[in-house]
Amino acid sequence: GDCLRKVQASRGLRQATKLIMRHVAAYLMLVLGGNATPSADDVKGVLASVGVEADDAQLKSLISSLEGKDLNQLIEEGKK
């Protein structure tokens, strides 16, 4: 009952986190490859090349949260 629901919720959270990290990794790969401002379609293309389907809502959120920001600066701030 309750224990099973907790396990299922935990699995769902892990899967969602894994998908978010894949979006971020694809975005970073594009930036490192010379695309300073990857679009959602760019990220979808990278994910599709390895058989991963993008989540449009999560991808839109990622793109909008990084828009206009210097990725190198964000990485340095994250190290602090």
Short mmCIF file of C-alpha atoms in Angstrom, two decimals:
data_model
loop_
_atom_site.label_atom_id
_atom_site.label_comp_id
_atom_site.label_asym_id
_atom_site.label_seq_id
_atom_site.Cartn_x
_atom_site.Cartn_y
_atom_site.Cartn_z
CA GLY A 1 0.00 0.00 0.00
CA ASP A 2 1.71 3.09 1.34
CA CYS A 3 5.23 1.67 0.97
CA LEU A 4 4.59 0.77 -2.67
CA ARG A 5 3.36 4.30 -3.41
CA LYS A 6 6.54 5.74 -1.87
CA VAL A 7 8.73 3.46 -3.97
CA GLN A 8 6.81 4.38 -7.12
CA ALA A 9 7.07 8.09 -6.31
CA SER A 10 10.80 7.72 -5.71
CA ARG A 11 11.24 5.98 -9.07
CA GLY A 12 9.26 8.72 -10.79
CA LEU A 13 11.45 11.39 -9.23
CA ARG A 14 14.64 9.57 -10.25
CA GLN A 15 13.38 9.20 -13.83
CA ALA A 16 12.41 12.88 -14.01
CA THR A 17 15.80 13.93 -12.61
CA LYS A 18 17.58 11.68 -15.09
CA LEU A 19 15.66 13.24 -17.98
CA ILE A 20 16.40 16.78 -16.77
CA MET A 21 20.10 15.95 -16.52
CA ARG A 22 20.03 14.60 -20.08
CA HIS A 23 18.55 17.89 -21.26
CA VAL A 24 21.26 19.83 -19.43
CA ALA A 25 24.02 17.53 -20.75
CA ALA A 26 22.81 17.94 -24.34
CA TYR A 27 22.66 21.71 -23.90
CA LEU A 28 26.20 21.78 -22.50
CA MET A 29 27.51 19.61 -25.34
CA LEU A 30 26.06 22.03 -27.86
CA VAL A 31 27.64 25.02 -26.10
CA LEU A 32 31.00 23.27 -25.88
CA GLY A 33 30.67 22.44 -29.58
CA GLY A 34 30.42 26.13 -30.44
CA ASN A 35 26.68 26.81 -30.35
CA ALA A 36 26.52 29.66 -27.82
CA THR A 37 22.71 29.71 -27.68
CA PRO A 38 21.22 26.27 -28.42
CA SER A 39 17.54 26.17 -29.28
CA ALA A 40 15.04 23.58 -28.08
CA ASP A 41 15.26 21.94 -31.51
CA ASP A 42 19.06 21.74 -31.20
CA VAL A 43 18.75 19.96 -27.85
CA LYS A 44 16.02 17.67 -29.19
CA GLY A 45 18.32 16.72 -32.07
CA VAL A 46 21.14 15.72 -29.73
CA LEU A 47 18.79 13.71 -27.53
CA ALA A 48 17.14 12.04 -30.54
CA SER A 49 20.56 11.00 -31.85
CA VAL A 50 20.95 8.76 -28.80
CA GLY A 51 17.35 7.57 -28.69
CA VAL A 52 16.07 9.88 -25.94
CA GLU A 53 12.77 11.69 -26.33
CA ALA A 54 12.81 15.25 -25.00
CA ASP A 55 10.19 16.53 -22.58
CA ASP A 56 8.93 19.74 -24.19
CA ALA A 57 7.89 21.42 -20.93
CA GLN A 58 11.19 20.69 -19.19
CA LEU A 59 13.16 21.70 -22.26
CA LYS A 60 11.26 24.98 -22.61
CA SER A 61 11.95 25.72 -18.94
CA LEU A 62 15.66 24.95 -19.34
CA ILE A 63 16.04 27.10 -22.46
CA SER A 64 14.21 30.06 -20.92
CA SER A 65 16.16 29.82 -17.64
CA LEU A 66 19.50 29.92 -19.50
CA GLU A 67 18.53 32.51 -22.09
CA GLY A 68 20.87 35.49 -22.11
CA LYS A 69 23.17 34.01 -19.48
CA ASP A 70 26.86 33.22 -19.82
CA LEU A 71 27.16 29.50 -19.23
CA ASN A 72 30.80 29.72 -18.11
CA GLN A 73 29.84 32.30 -15.50
CA LEU A 74 26.98 30.10 -14.25
CA ILE A 75 29.37 27.18 -13.90
CA GLU A 76 31.86 29.29 -11.95
CA GLU A 77 29.08 30.57 -9.65
CA GLY A 78 27.97 26.99 -9.07
CA LYS A 79 31.43 26.06 -7.84
CA LYS A 80 31.24 28.54 -4.96
#
